[in-house]
Short mmCIF file of C-alpha atoms in Angstrom, two decimals:
data_model
loop_
_atom_site.label_atom_id
_atom_site.label_comp_id
_atom_site.label_asym_id
_atom_site.label_seq_id
_atom_site.Cartn_x
_atom_site.Cartn_y
_atom_site.Cartn_z
CA MET A 1 -27.67 -0.12 34.57
CA ILE A 2 -27.75 -1.25 31.51
CA ARG A 3 -24.85 -2.65 29.50
CA VAL A 4 -23.81 -2.51 25.80
CA TYR A 5 -21.97 -5.29 24.15
CA THR A 6 -20.84 -4.40 21.00
CA ALA A 7 -19.72 -7.00 18.28
CA LYS A 8 -18.35 -6.97 15.00
CA SER A 9 -21.97 -8.19 13.90
CA VAL A 10 -24.84 -8.75 15.68
CA ILE A 11 -27.54 -11.28 13.80
CA THR A 12 -30.42 -10.47 15.35
CA MET A 13 -32.77 -13.53 13.22
CA ASN A 14 -35.23 -10.45 13.03
CA ALA A 15 -36.70 -9.73 10.06
CA SER A 16 -37.32 -5.97 10.86
CA MET A 17 -33.62 -5.63 11.68
CA PRO A 18 -31.37 -8.75 10.60
CA ARG A 19 -27.83 -6.55 11.43
CA ALA A 20 -26.75 -4.61 14.55
CA GLN A 21 -23.77 -3.76 16.18
CA ALA A 22 -25.00 -3.60 20.15
CA VAL A 23 -27.00 -4.72 22.11
CA ALA A 24 -27.94 -3.12 25.38
CA ILE A 25 -29.47 -5.14 28.28
CA ARG A 26 -30.79 -4.40 31.39
CA ASP A 27 -31.84 -7.10 34.34
CA GLY A 28 -31.68 -9.83 32.07
CA ILE A 29 -33.78 -8.03 29.00
CA ILE A 30 -32.98 -6.80 26.20
CA LEU A 31 -33.56 -3.43 25.62
CA GLU A 32 -32.66 -2.28 22.45
CA THR A 33 -30.24 -3.67 19.20
CA GLY A 34 -28.34 -1.36 17.00
CA THR A 35 -25.67 1.25 16.79
CA LEU A 36 -24.57 3.23 19.43
CA GLU A 37 -25.91 6.04 17.81
CA SER A 38 -29.73 4.74 17.65
CA MET A 39 -29.66 4.03 21.34
CA GLN A 40 -28.65 7.20 22.71
CA PRO A 41 -32.52 7.42 23.98
CA TRP A 42 -31.52 4.76 26.44
CA LEU A 43 -28.18 5.93 26.78
CA SER A 44 -28.83 9.48 27.52
CA LYS A 45 -31.47 8.84 30.33
CA PHE A 46 -30.09 5.92 32.50
CA GLU A 47 -26.27 4.59 33.86
CA TYR A 48 -24.71 2.72 31.46
CA GLU A 49 -21.23 0.49 30.57
CA ILE A 50 -20.31 -0.09 26.52
CA ASP A 51 -18.37 -3.51 27.30
CA ASP A 52 -15.44 -4.26 24.09
CA GLN A 53 -15.40 -7.41 25.07
CA PHE A 54 -16.50 -9.13 21.79
CA LYS A 55 -16.20 -6.01 19.63
CA GLU A 56 -14.13 -8.95 16.96
CA SER A 57 -17.08 -11.27 17.24
CA ILE A 58 -20.51 -12.34 16.31
CA ILE A 59 -23.21 -12.30 18.96
CA VAL A 60 -26.23 -14.71 17.24
CA PRO A 61 -29.03 -16.05 19.75
CA GLY A 62 -28.47 -18.28 22.34
CA LEU A 63 -28.83 -21.06 20.48
CA ILE A 64 -31.89 -23.92 21.08
CA ASP A 65 -31.96 -27.58 21.17
CA PRO A 66 -35.50 -28.68 21.17
CA HIS A 67 -35.10 -32.28 21.57
CA LEU A 68 -32.79 -33.56 24.35
CA HIS A 69 -32.21 -36.34 26.69
CA PRO A 70 -30.44 -35.09 30.19
CA SER A 71 -31.06 -38.98 31.92
CA MET A 72 -30.25 -40.15 28.69
CA ALA A 73 -27.10 -38.19 28.80
CA ALA A 74 -26.46 -38.85 32.45
CA VAL A 75 -27.05 -42.62 32.20
CA LEU A 76 -24.60 -42.61 29.21
CA LEU A 77 -21.91 -40.09 29.65
CA PRO A 78 -20.59 -41.91 32.33
CA THR A 79 -20.23 -45.63 30.23
CA HIS A 80 -17.77 -46.04 27.96
CA PHE A 81 -18.30 -44.79 24.25
CA ILE A 82 -16.92 -46.74 21.49
CA THR A 83 -19.11 -45.19 18.43
CA ALA A 84 -17.96 -45.03 14.48
CA MET A 85 -18.00 -41.23 14.57
CA GLU A 86 -15.21 -39.03 16.95
CA TRP A 87 -17.14 -37.05 19.66
CA LYS A 88 -15.68 -33.53 20.53
CA PHE A 89 -16.43 -33.29 24.81
CA PRO A 90 -15.59 -30.63 26.63
CA TRP A 91 -13.23 -32.81 28.28
CA GLY A 92 -11.29 -34.80 25.51
CA THR A 93 -12.64 -36.95 22.23
CA THR A 94 -13.65 -39.95 20.93
CA PRO A 95 -11.89 -41.72 18.46
CA ALA A 96 -13.95 -43.64 15.52
CA THR A 97 -14.04 -46.95 15.71
CA THR A 98 -15.03 -48.15 11.92
CA SER A 99 -14.73 -52.55 12.15
CA ALA A 100 -15.98 -54.85 14.10
CA GLU A 101 -12.77 -55.96 14.93
CA LYS A 102 -11.58 -53.15 16.17
CA PHE A 103 -14.54 -52.49 18.29
CA ASP A 104 -13.80 -55.77 19.67
CA GLU A 105 -10.80 -54.94 20.39
CA ARG A 106 -11.13 -51.48 22.41
CA LEU A 107 -13.91 -53.89 24.20
CA ALA A 108 -11.76 -56.33 25.23
CA GLU A 109 -9.36 -53.08 26.30
CA ALA A 110 -11.49 -51.26 28.33
CA ILE A 111 -13.40 -54.15 30.59
CA SER A 112 -10.48 -53.94 32.94
CA LYS A 113 -12.21 -51.10 34.22
CA PRO A 114 -16.03 -51.56 35.08
CA THR A 115 -17.76 -48.21 35.01
CA HIS A 116 -20.59 -48.81 37.17
CA LYS A 117 -19.54 -50.18 40.39
CA ASP A 118 -18.81 -54.20 38.88
CA LEU A 119 -20.75 -53.46 36.15
CA PHE A 120 -19.12 -52.08 33.06
CA ILE A 121 -21.39 -50.64 30.83
CA THR A 122 -20.40 -49.51 26.81
CA TRP A 123 -22.13 -47.16 24.32
CA GLY A 124 -22.29 -46.60 20.61
CA HIS A 125 -22.41 -49.53 19.05
CA HIS A 126 -23.81 -50.27 15.50
CA ASP A 127 -24.65 -53.46 13.19
CA LEU A 128 -23.73 -51.98 10.28
CA TRP A 129 -20.67 -50.85 11.39
CA HIS A 130 -19.74 -53.02 13.87
CA GLY A 131 -21.40 -56.19 13.26
CA ALA A 132 -23.77 -57.98 14.84
CA MET A 133 -23.81 -57.64 18.39
CA SER A 134 -24.99 -61.14 20.90
CA ARG A 135 -24.93 -62.38 24.38
CA GLU A 136 -21.90 -65.27 22.44
CA ARG A 137 -20.75 -62.33 21.05
CA ILE A 138 -19.72 -60.58 24.54
CA ASN A 139 -18.52 -64.46 25.50
CA SER A 140 -15.98 -64.37 23.26
CA ILE A 141 -14.06 -61.36 24.93
CA GLU A 142 -15.55 -62.27 28.76
CA LYS A 143 -17.67 -64.13 29.80
CA LYS A 144 -18.13 -63.95 34.47
CA LYS A 145 -17.46 -59.79 34.36
CA PRO A 146 -20.45 -58.61 34.24
CA ILE A 147 -20.80 -56.33 30.13
CA VAL A 148 -23.21 -54.36 28.54
CA VAL A 149 -22.52 -53.19 25.38
CA TRP A 150 -25.93 -50.52 24.20
CA ASN A 151 -26.87 -50.06 20.94
CA ARG A 152 -25.82 -46.66 19.94
CA SER A 153 -29.88 -46.39 18.99
CA PHE A 154 -30.24 -46.67 23.06
CA HIS A 155 -33.33 -48.40 22.15
CA GLU A 156 -31.70 -51.95 22.47
CA LEU A 157 -28.87 -52.87 24.31
CA CYS A 158 -26.79 -56.74 24.58
CA MET A 159 -25.48 -58.66 27.75
CA ASN A 160 -22.99 -61.51 28.49
CA ASP A 161 -23.46 -63.97 31.11
CA GLY A 162 -22.37 -61.85 33.84
CA ALA A 163 -24.63 -59.47 33.56
CA LEU A 164 -27.71 -61.57 33.32
CA GLU A 165 -26.45 -63.26 36.22
CA TYR A 166 -25.37 -60.41 37.60
CA LEU A 167 -28.45 -58.44 37.46
CA GLY A 168 -30.54 -61.69 37.91
CA ILE A 169 -32.08 -62.13 34.91
CA ASN A 170 -32.95 -65.72 33.31
CA GLU A 171 -35.15 -67.45 31.21
CA SER A 172 -37.92 -68.29 33.08
CA GLU A 173 -38.22 -64.60 34.72
CA VAL A 174 -38.56 -63.19 31.48
CA GLY A 175 -40.11 -65.69 29.80
CA ASN A 176 -41.99 -65.26 26.07
CA ALA A 177 -41.95 -61.16 27.07
CA SER A 178 -42.08 -58.78 23.68
CA GLN A 179 -39.39 -57.27 22.22
CA ILE A 180 -36.30 -59.72 24.24
CA ASP A 181 -34.47 -62.47 23.21
CA PHE A 182 -32.61 -63.99 25.89
CA GLU A 183 -30.74 -66.01 23.93
CA LYS A 184 -28.92 -63.49 22.31
CA GLY A 185 -29.10 -61.45 25.47
CA ARG A 186 -31.00 -59.36 23.03
CA PHE A 187 -32.96 -56.29 25.43
CA PHE A 188 -34.81 -54.31 22.98
CA GLU A 189 -37.47 -51.13 21.99
CA LEU A 190 -40.52 -52.11 24.82
CA GLY A 191 -38.01 -54.54 26.08
CA LEU A 192 -35.28 -52.06 27.05
CA GLY A 193 -37.15 -50.94 29.74
CA TYR A 194 -37.54 -54.37 31.73
CA ALA A 195 -33.42 -54.25 31.39
CA ILE A 196 -33.36 -50.82 32.10
CA GLN A 197 -35.44 -51.72 35.77
CA LYS A 198 -32.75 -53.92 36.37
CA LEU A 199 -30.24 -51.61 35.97
CA ASN A 200 -31.79 -48.85 37.45
CA PRO A 201 -29.76 -48.87 41.16
CA PHE A 202 -26.24 -49.12 38.51
CA ILE A 203 -27.21 -46.33 36.13
CA LEU A 204 -29.40 -43.89 39.11
CA ASP A 205 -26.82 -44.62 41.39
CA PRO A 206 -27.06 -40.91 42.83
CA GLU A 207 -23.37 -40.57 42.46
CA ILE A 208 -23.45 -42.00 39.21
CA PHE A 209 -26.48 -40.13 37.61
CA LYS A 210 -24.97 -37.02 39.24
CA GLU A 211 -21.84 -37.51 37.35
CA GLY A 212 -23.92 -37.73 34.00
CA LEU A 213 -25.45 -34.63 34.92
CA LEU A 214 -22.51 -32.18 35.56
CA LYS A 215 -20.91 -33.88 32.05
CA LEU A 216 -24.24 -32.64 30.38
CA LYS A 217 -23.81 -29.34 31.79
CA ASP A 218 -20.43 -28.73 30.44
CA VAL A 219 -21.63 -30.15 27.03
CA VAL A 220 -24.56 -28.06 26.59
CA HIS A 221 -22.83 -24.71 27.17
CA PHE A 222 -19.91 -26.58 25.31
CA GLY A 223 -22.08 -26.29 22.72
CA GLY A 224 -23.21 -22.91 22.93
CA GLN A 225 -27.12 -23.91 23.78
CA THR A 226 -28.85 -21.18 26.17
CA THR A 227 -32.05 -23.49 26.08
CA ILE A 228 -32.52 -27.37 26.06
CA ALA A 229 -36.08 -29.21 26.07
CA ASP A 230 -35.53 -32.49 28.36
CA MET A 231 -38.30 -34.35 25.67
CA ALA A 232 -39.11 -37.64 27.58
CA VAL A 233 -39.30 -37.16 31.26
CA GLY A 234 -39.78 -39.94 33.43
CA LEU A 235 -38.24 -42.57 30.92
CA PHE A 236 -36.18 -44.09 33.76
CA ASP A 237 -37.40 -42.44 37.07
CA PHE A 238 -39.42 -39.49 37.02
CA ASP A 239 -38.89 -38.32 40.41
CA ASN A 240 -35.13 -38.98 40.21
CA GLU A 241 -34.84 -37.46 37.20
CA LEU A 242 -36.64 -33.66 38.14
CA ASN A 243 -35.01 -33.94 41.52
CA MET A 244 -31.04 -34.09 40.25
CA GLN A 245 -31.83 -31.63 37.46
CA LYS A 246 -33.49 -29.21 39.97
CA LEU A 247 -30.30 -30.00 42.57
CA LEU A 248 -27.57 -29.46 40.30
CA TYR A 249 -29.52 -27.34 37.57
CA GLU A 250 -31.24 -24.52 39.25
CA ASN A 251 -28.79 -21.98 40.47
CA GLU A 252 -27.46 -18.48 38.98
CA GLU A 253 -23.95 -20.76 37.28
CA THR A 254 -26.17 -22.63 34.77
CA PRO A 255 -25.74 -20.95 31.44
CA PHE A 256 -29.69 -22.45 30.26
CA ARG A 257 -32.91 -23.34 31.08
CA VAL A 258 -34.78 -26.74 30.93
CA GLU A 259 -38.21 -27.01 28.70
CA LEU A 260 -39.31 -30.40 30.89
CA ILE A 261 -42.09 -32.66 27.91
CA ALA A 262 -43.11 -35.51 29.66
CA HIS A 263 -43.32 -39.04 29.00
CA ALA A 264 -47.13 -39.66 28.37
CA THR A 265 -46.39 -43.23 28.05
CA ALA A 266 -43.70 -43.91 30.69
CA LEU A 267 -46.39 -42.31 32.90
CA ILE A 268 -49.17 -44.43 33.13
CA GLY A 269 -48.26 -47.11 35.70
CA ARG A 270 -47.44 -44.22 37.71
CA ALA A 271 -50.79 -42.41 37.44
CA GLY A 272 -53.63 -45.27 37.55
CA GLY A 273 -53.03 -46.79 34.41
CA THR A 274 -55.05 -44.67 32.26
CA ASN A 275 -54.58 -42.56 29.26
CA GLU A 276 -56.90 -39.77 31.27
CA LYS A 277 -55.26 -40.10 34.36
CA THR A 278 -52.13 -39.86 33.44
CA GLU A 279 -53.52 -36.40 31.50
CA GLN A 280 -54.35 -35.50 34.83
CA LEU A 281 -51.20 -36.20 36.35
CA ILE A 282 -49.46 -34.36 33.73
CA SER A 283 -51.50 -31.39 33.55
CA SER A 284 -50.45 -31.27 37.51
CA LEU A 285 -46.67 -30.91 37.13
CA GLU A 286 -46.44 -26.96 36.51
CA LYS A 287 -46.48 -27.28 40.43
CA HIS A 288 -43.05 -27.85 40.10
CA ASN A 289 -42.09 -24.95 38.19
CA SER A 290 -38.75 -23.02 39.00
CA HIS A 291 -36.60 -20.41 37.49
CA ARG A 292 -34.97 -22.52 35.23
CA LEU A 293 -36.28 -25.50 35.06
CA ASN A 294 -40.40 -25.47 33.85
CA PHE A 295 -43.14 -27.94 32.60
CA ARG A 296 -46.17 -26.19 30.00
CA LYS A 297 -48.99 -27.61 28.01
CA ARG A 298 -46.80 -30.16 26.23
CA VAL A 299 -46.40 -33.62 26.10
CA LYS A 300 -43.95 -36.64 24.26
CA LEU A 301 -46.05 -39.50 22.57
CA PHE A 302 -44.69 -42.51 20.28
CA THR A 303 -45.10 -44.13 17.44
CA ASP A 304 -42.24 -46.59 15.65
CA GLY A 305 -39.27 -47.33 16.73
CA ALA A 306 -35.62 -46.12 16.37
CA PHE A 307 -34.41 -44.85 13.67
CA PHE A 308 -30.45 -46.13 13.96
CA ALA A 309 -31.33 -49.13 15.12
CA GLN A 310 -33.76 -49.51 11.60
CA ALA A 311 -36.65 -50.77 13.74
CA ALA A 312 -38.42 -47.36 11.82
CA GLN A 313 -41.75 -48.62 10.23
CA LEU A 314 -41.77 -47.93 6.59
CA LEU A 315 -44.12 -47.38 3.53
CA GLU A 316 -43.87 -50.20 1.01
CA PRO A 317 -40.79 -51.28 -0.88
CA GLY A 318 -39.81 -51.50 3.18
CA TYR A 319 -36.36 -53.16 3.99
CA ILE A 320 -33.89 -54.52 1.62
CA ASP A 321 -33.85 -57.37 3.60
CA GLY A 322 -37.14 -57.53 4.41
CA HIS A 323 -37.25 -57.36 8.47
CA GLN A 324 -40.40 -55.04 9.63
CA GLY A 325 -39.52 -52.30 11.90
CA GLU A 326 -41.28 -52.35 15.61
CA TRP A 327 -44.44 -49.75 16.63
CA LEU A 328 -43.83 -48.51 20.71
CA SER A 329 -48.38 -47.34 20.66
CA THR A 330 -49.99 -49.57 17.44
CA PRO A 331 -51.66 -47.41 15.47
CA GLN A 332 -54.66 -47.42 18.04
CA GLN A 333 -52.80 -46.94 20.93
CA PHE A 334 -51.23 -44.00 19.20
CA GLU A 335 -54.31 -42.51 17.81
CA ASP A 336 -56.25 -42.83 21.41
CA ILE A 337 -53.81 -41.46 23.36
CA ALA A 338 -53.30 -38.77 20.99
CA ARG A 339 -56.85 -37.96 20.73
CA THR A 340 -57.29 -37.73 25.00
CA TYR A 341 -54.28 -34.82 24.92
CA TRP A 342 -55.80 -33.60 21.68
CA ASN A 343 -59.21 -32.89 23.22
CA LYS A 344 -57.40 -31.30 26.08
CA ASP A 345 -55.47 -28.67 24.43
CA TYR A 346 -52.06 -30.02 24.76
CA ALA A 347 -48.86 -29.55 22.31
CA ILE A 348 -48.42 -33.27 20.95
CA HIS A 349 -44.28 -33.59 20.34
CA VAL A 350 -44.79 -37.06 18.55
CA HIS A 351 -41.31 -39.09 17.96
CA VAL A 352 -41.34 -41.26 14.33
CA THR A 353 -38.29 -42.22 12.40
CA GLY A 354 -39.92 -44.57 9.34
CA ASP A 355 -42.64 -43.38 6.54
CA LEU A 356 -45.31 -45.32 8.45
CA GLY A 357 -44.58 -43.95 11.78
CA LEU A 358 -44.73 -40.77 9.71
CA GLU A 359 -47.91 -41.90 7.98
CA LEU A 360 -50.20 -42.65 11.22
CA ALA A 361 -49.13 -39.04 13.01
CA ILE A 362 -49.87 -37.25 9.94
CA ASP A 363 -53.86 -39.47 9.65
CA THR A 364 -53.85 -39.35 13.44
CA LEU A 365 -53.65 -35.40 13.37
CA GLU A 366 -55.83 -35.19 10.07
CA LYS A 367 -58.44 -36.87 12.15
CA LEU A 368 -58.14 -35.11 14.92
CA GLN A 369 -57.97 -31.88 13.49
CA SER A 370 -61.45 -33.25 11.30
CA GLU A 371 -63.10 -34.12 15.37
CA LYS A 372 -62.09 -31.27 17.24
CA PRO A 373 -60.51 -28.14 14.39
CA ARG A 374 -57.56 -26.01 16.15
CA PHE A 375 -54.96 -23.53 15.25
CA ASN A 376 -51.59 -23.05 15.83
CA HIS A 377 -51.77 -26.44 17.75
CA GLY A 378 -48.22 -27.26 18.31
CA PHE A 379 -48.36 -30.63 16.82
CA THR A 380 -44.52 -31.38 16.32
CA LEU A 381 -42.88 -33.89 14.18
CA GLU A 382 -39.93 -35.43 15.67
CA HIS A 383 -36.95 -36.68 14.66
CA PHE A 384 -38.28 -37.23 11.19
CA GLY A 385 -35.52 -40.28 9.87
CA PHE A 386 -37.88 -41.43 6.55
CA SER A 387 -40.44 -38.84 4.78
CA THR A 388 -42.26 -38.72 1.02
CA PRO A 389 -43.06 -35.44 -0.81
CA GLU A 390 -46.78 -35.76 -0.53
CA GLN A 391 -46.55 -36.71 3.42
CA ILE A 392 -44.73 -32.58 3.71
CA HIS A 393 -47.05 -31.02 1.70
CA ARG A 394 -49.75 -32.80 3.95
CA LEU A 395 -48.55 -31.47 7.72
CA ALA A 396 -48.36 -28.57 6.03
CA LYS A 397 -51.64 -28.19 5.20
CA LEU A 398 -52.47 -29.47 8.80
CA GLY A 399 -50.26 -26.75 10.60
CA ALA A 400 -47.37 -29.34 11.86
CA ASN A 401 -44.47 -28.28 12.95
CA VAL A 402 -40.97 -30.96 12.55
CA SER A 403 -38.23 -30.89 14.38
CA ALA A 404 -35.70 -32.72 13.24
CA ASN A 405 -32.02 -34.77 13.02
CA ALA A 406 -30.33 -34.19 10.33
CA TYR A 407 -27.19 -35.90 11.77
CA TYR A 408 -28.32 -39.06 10.64
CA VAL A 409 -27.30 -38.00 7.04
CA HIS A 410 -24.13 -37.59 8.52
CA GLU A 411 -23.93 -40.36 10.10
CA LEU A 412 -25.66 -42.98 8.71
CA SER A 413 -27.15 -42.09 4.94
CA ASP A 414 -24.28 -43.82 3.20
CA LEU A 415 -24.78 -47.13 5.16
CA TYR A 416 -28.08 -46.62 4.38
CA SER A 417 -28.18 -46.13 1.11
CA ASN A 418 -26.08 -49.72 0.75
CA HIS A 419 -27.57 -52.45 3.31
CA THR A 420 -31.02 -50.60 4.48
CA VAL A 421 -32.97 -48.39 1.88
CA GLY A 422 -31.48 -47.83 -1.19
CA PHE A 423 -29.88 -44.80 -2.31
CA GLU A 424 -32.97 -42.41 -3.20
CA ARG A 425 -34.78 -43.11 0.02
CA ALA A 426 -30.84 -42.64 1.69
CA SER A 427 -29.75 -39.62 0.66
CA SER A 428 -33.40 -38.01 0.99
CA MET A 429 -33.57 -38.69 4.41
CA ALA A 430 -34.64 -35.65 6.63
CA ARG A 431 -36.03 -34.03 3.87
CA VAL A 432 -35.60 -30.57 5.93
CA GLY A 433 -35.55 -28.50 2.44
CA SER A 434 -38.95 -29.63 1.34
CA CYS A 435 -40.18 -28.95 5.38
CA PHE A 436 -38.70 -24.47 4.27
CA ARG A 437 -40.04 -24.83 0.85
CA GLU A 438 -44.21 -26.36 1.94
CA GLY A 439 -44.01 -23.18 5.13
CA VAL A 440 -43.69 -25.51 7.47
CA THR A 441 -41.49 -24.81 10.68
CA THR A 442 -39.02 -26.41 11.09
CA SER A 443 -36.17 -26.49 13.73
CA LEU A 444 -33.17 -29.36 14.23
CA HIS A 445 -31.55 -31.16 17.58
CA SER A 446 -29.47 -33.30 18.52
CA ASP A 447 -31.34 -36.38 20.43
CA PHE A 448 -28.19 -36.13 22.89
CA THR A 449 -27.33 -39.05 23.27
CA MET A 450 -28.19 -39.63 18.68
CA ALA A 451 -26.45 -36.76 17.75
CA PRO A 452 -23.83 -34.62 19.27
CA ALA A 453 -25.42 -31.56 21.11
CA GLN A 454 -23.66 -29.45 19.09
CA PRO A 455 -26.29 -26.69 17.17
CA LEU A 456 -23.60 -25.86 14.67
CA MET A 457 -22.94 -29.22 13.87
CA SER A 458 -26.32 -29.75 12.97
CA MET A 459 -26.28 -26.42 10.93
CA TRP A 460 -23.82 -27.20 9.21
CA VAL A 461 -25.29 -31.13 8.39
CA ALA A 462 -28.76 -29.35 7.01
CA VAL A 463 -26.59 -26.62 5.12
CA ASN A 464 -24.55 -29.00 3.21
CA ARG A 465 -25.78 -33.00 3.33
CA ILE A 466 -22.43 -34.05 3.91
CA ASN A 467 -22.46 -37.66 4.73
CA GLU A 468 -19.23 -39.61 6.94
CA LYS A 469 -17.62 -40.64 3.31
CA GLY A 470 -17.30 -36.93 2.25
CA ASP A 471 -20.08 -37.83 -0.92
CA THR A 472 -23.49 -34.31 -1.04
CA MET A 473 -26.72 -36.31 0.13
CA CYS A 474 -30.08 -34.97 -2.14
CA ALA A 475 -28.53 -31.36 -2.50
CA GLU A 476 -31.71 -30.43 -3.65
CA GLU A 477 -33.35 -31.22 0.80
CA ARG A 478 -29.78 -28.47 1.82
CA LEU A 479 -30.40 -25.52 3.30
CA THR A 480 -29.18 -21.99 2.90
CA PRO A 481 -27.42 -21.31 5.80
CA GLN A 482 -30.32 -18.37 7.17
CA GLN A 483 -32.92 -21.14 7.53
CA GLY A 484 -30.15 -23.48 9.32
CA LEU A 485 -29.41 -20.79 11.48
CA GLU A 486 -32.99 -20.40 11.57
CA ALA A 487 -33.97 -23.57 12.86
CA ILE A 488 -31.60 -24.01 15.90
CA THR A 489 -32.51 -19.99 16.68
CA ILE A 490 -36.11 -19.09 16.30
CA ASN A 491 -37.97 -21.87 14.80
CA ALA A 492 -36.52 -24.07 17.93
CA ALA A 493 -38.44 -21.61 20.34
CA ARG A 494 -41.88 -21.29 18.23
CA VAL A 495 -41.26 -25.12 17.78
CA LEU A 496 -41.41 -24.80 22.19
CA GLY A 497 -44.24 -22.13 22.26
CA MET A 498 -41.22 -19.59 23.79
CA ASP A 499 -40.93 -17.35 20.50
CA HIS A 500 -41.78 -14.71 22.34
CA GLU A 501 -39.27 -14.63 24.81
CA ILE A 502 -36.14 -16.49 23.22
CA GLY A 503 -35.00 -17.41 19.42
CA SER A 504 -34.07 -14.00 18.51
CA ILE A 505 -32.03 -10.22 19.60
CA ARG A 506 -34.77 -7.73 19.71
CA ALA A 507 -36.27 -5.65 22.11
CA GLY A 508 -38.12 -7.13 25.39
CA LYS A 509 -36.93 -10.13 24.93
CA LYS A 510 -34.81 -12.53 27.53
CA ALA A 511 -31.13 -11.75 27.37
CA ASP A 512 -29.99 -15.24 25.75
CA LEU A 513 -27.16 -14.36 23.21
CA THR A 514 -24.02 -16.97 21.78
CA VAL A 515 -21.23 -15.57 21.12
CA LEU A 516 -18.76 -16.71 17.98
CA SER A 517 -15.82 -16.82 16.49
CA GLU A 518 -16.87 -16.08 12.77
CA ASP A 519 -19.88 -15.18 11.15
CA PRO A 520 -21.69 -18.90 9.87
CA LEU A 521 -24.04 -16.29 7.42
CA LYS A 522 -20.58 -15.10 5.78
CA ILE A 523 -18.10 -17.73 6.62
CA ASN A 524 -18.07 -20.59 3.71
CA PRO A 525 -20.62 -23.44 4.39
CA ILE A 526 -18.07 -26.10 4.62
CA ASP A 527 -16.63 -24.53 7.99
CA ILE A 528 -19.27 -23.74 9.35
CA LYS A 529 -18.77 -26.59 11.99
CA ASP A 530 -15.75 -25.43 13.21
CA ILE A 531 -16.76 -22.13 14.28
CA GLU A 532 -15.71 -21.63 17.79
CA VAL A 533 -17.95 -20.72 20.36
CA GLN A 534 -16.10 -18.70 22.52
CA ALA A 535 -18.68 -17.97 25.46
CA THR A 536 -23.03 -17.51 25.86
CA LEU A 537 -25.63 -14.40 27.72
CA PHE A 538 -28.48 -16.20 29.93
CA GLU A 539 -30.87 -13.52 30.90
CA GLY A 540 -27.78 -10.98 30.55
CA LYS A 541 -25.23 -13.10 32.36
CA VAL A 542 -21.80 -13.44 30.56
CA PHE A 543 -20.33 -17.52 30.96
CA ASN A 544 -17.29 -17.94 29.13
CA ILE A 545 -15.92 -20.82 27.56
CA ASP A 546 -12.38 -22.53 26.75
CA GLN A 547 -12.83 -24.50 23.82
CA LYS A 548 -8.97 -25.77 24.89
#
């Protein structure tokens, strides 16, 4: 049977018919958009029902987050959040904590209730908001109970004496390991991997990990998303991540699909130690595909360090304090691994945060294009913190995409302006306006938990570029509301290579829709983030959302 949903307005993101009054759906597929009158050729021949439950609402294509980490979310959501920004969840709100004193107060209040058996883990600390973290500082609050303070960036953490002893970490074992400062109890970038191996029995405990993934399910639906991309499968434990997502998400009550993109460097050891063997392993992953969870010919690579941790690699003049960023792959390592996947015709997604990390990615793409020219290759720059106009011009000529985390502007631009890189570069972080002007396919993502998993919040930041102080940062890089909505629908689908199936509302596509209380293209742009997501439709099935 055909079911026709009427609406106050349907924003299709299809330039040939940008607005409609109704959507006709059969068997999870869109038959037609338009008016009840224009649909008569279908309705006069087949049984149908008119559904007016959204007649006072706005229907848009199902929102898409093309870069999110279910396993990271499952690890962090069961922790205790102490964050500089307010975080809203379906189950409640985490208040803002914006000073070192308040951070320590909240930590001291919370540690009486361990989060992971005897272990207490908190997430959200940021040096510029909360002061430098160290083993000594945590010890001053509590020395014996095992405490882990996980940085806002996710790329580093600190432990007190109790946690080091509890996890069996000692100085002789750590030795001179890269990116570990045992004296400070600090594990960062590649050193974080060592700490995670010690933490895995706790953070990947089946019941705790299950709790985290179920919370993420609620978070994704709460944000109105019908497609998300797991942009680093294997980040913790490949089998556990994949099997638990299948167990919890592959059912009729899950209102979204998950695109699975393998973390190439994390799988090297599993595959046998070479890029070539890892590619063979990744090429075989499609055998795990199901209705809602799918691997395609895509891979995740990395250049430089975390943006929130100020570990991005920068071109001159660098950081104000003179410190250097971190490489997650050395330039030669990155070129070698990128060549392996380029030559096998993969769409390559590259974590880049600083303009020097971006330069490496663009230089490598240019070299690979000269060796083996490819069209519509899907090479995508992920995060896109600092960049230059010239780099954007180059990447446009090379056919690259951008998937940006615009939330950096809201949370960090004032702090980074005053303490990290100065006003010019801080104000122009996430240059998405330039990307659109250069014709680069550009999407917005959350990298949850690096930003709220709420596409309308990402759109709001990109359209307004208002930071947490209330200042507009680099108005020239703002998107129009139309561009902002494109970035979380059709462009996000293009970045994932799925625009033939999702991202707009037209005949033949999957019936993925998001129902909003207000029109994001007509409302005052400052109010976009406050639009209520009322429901989603996943392949034609309605999933209502309780926003209370």
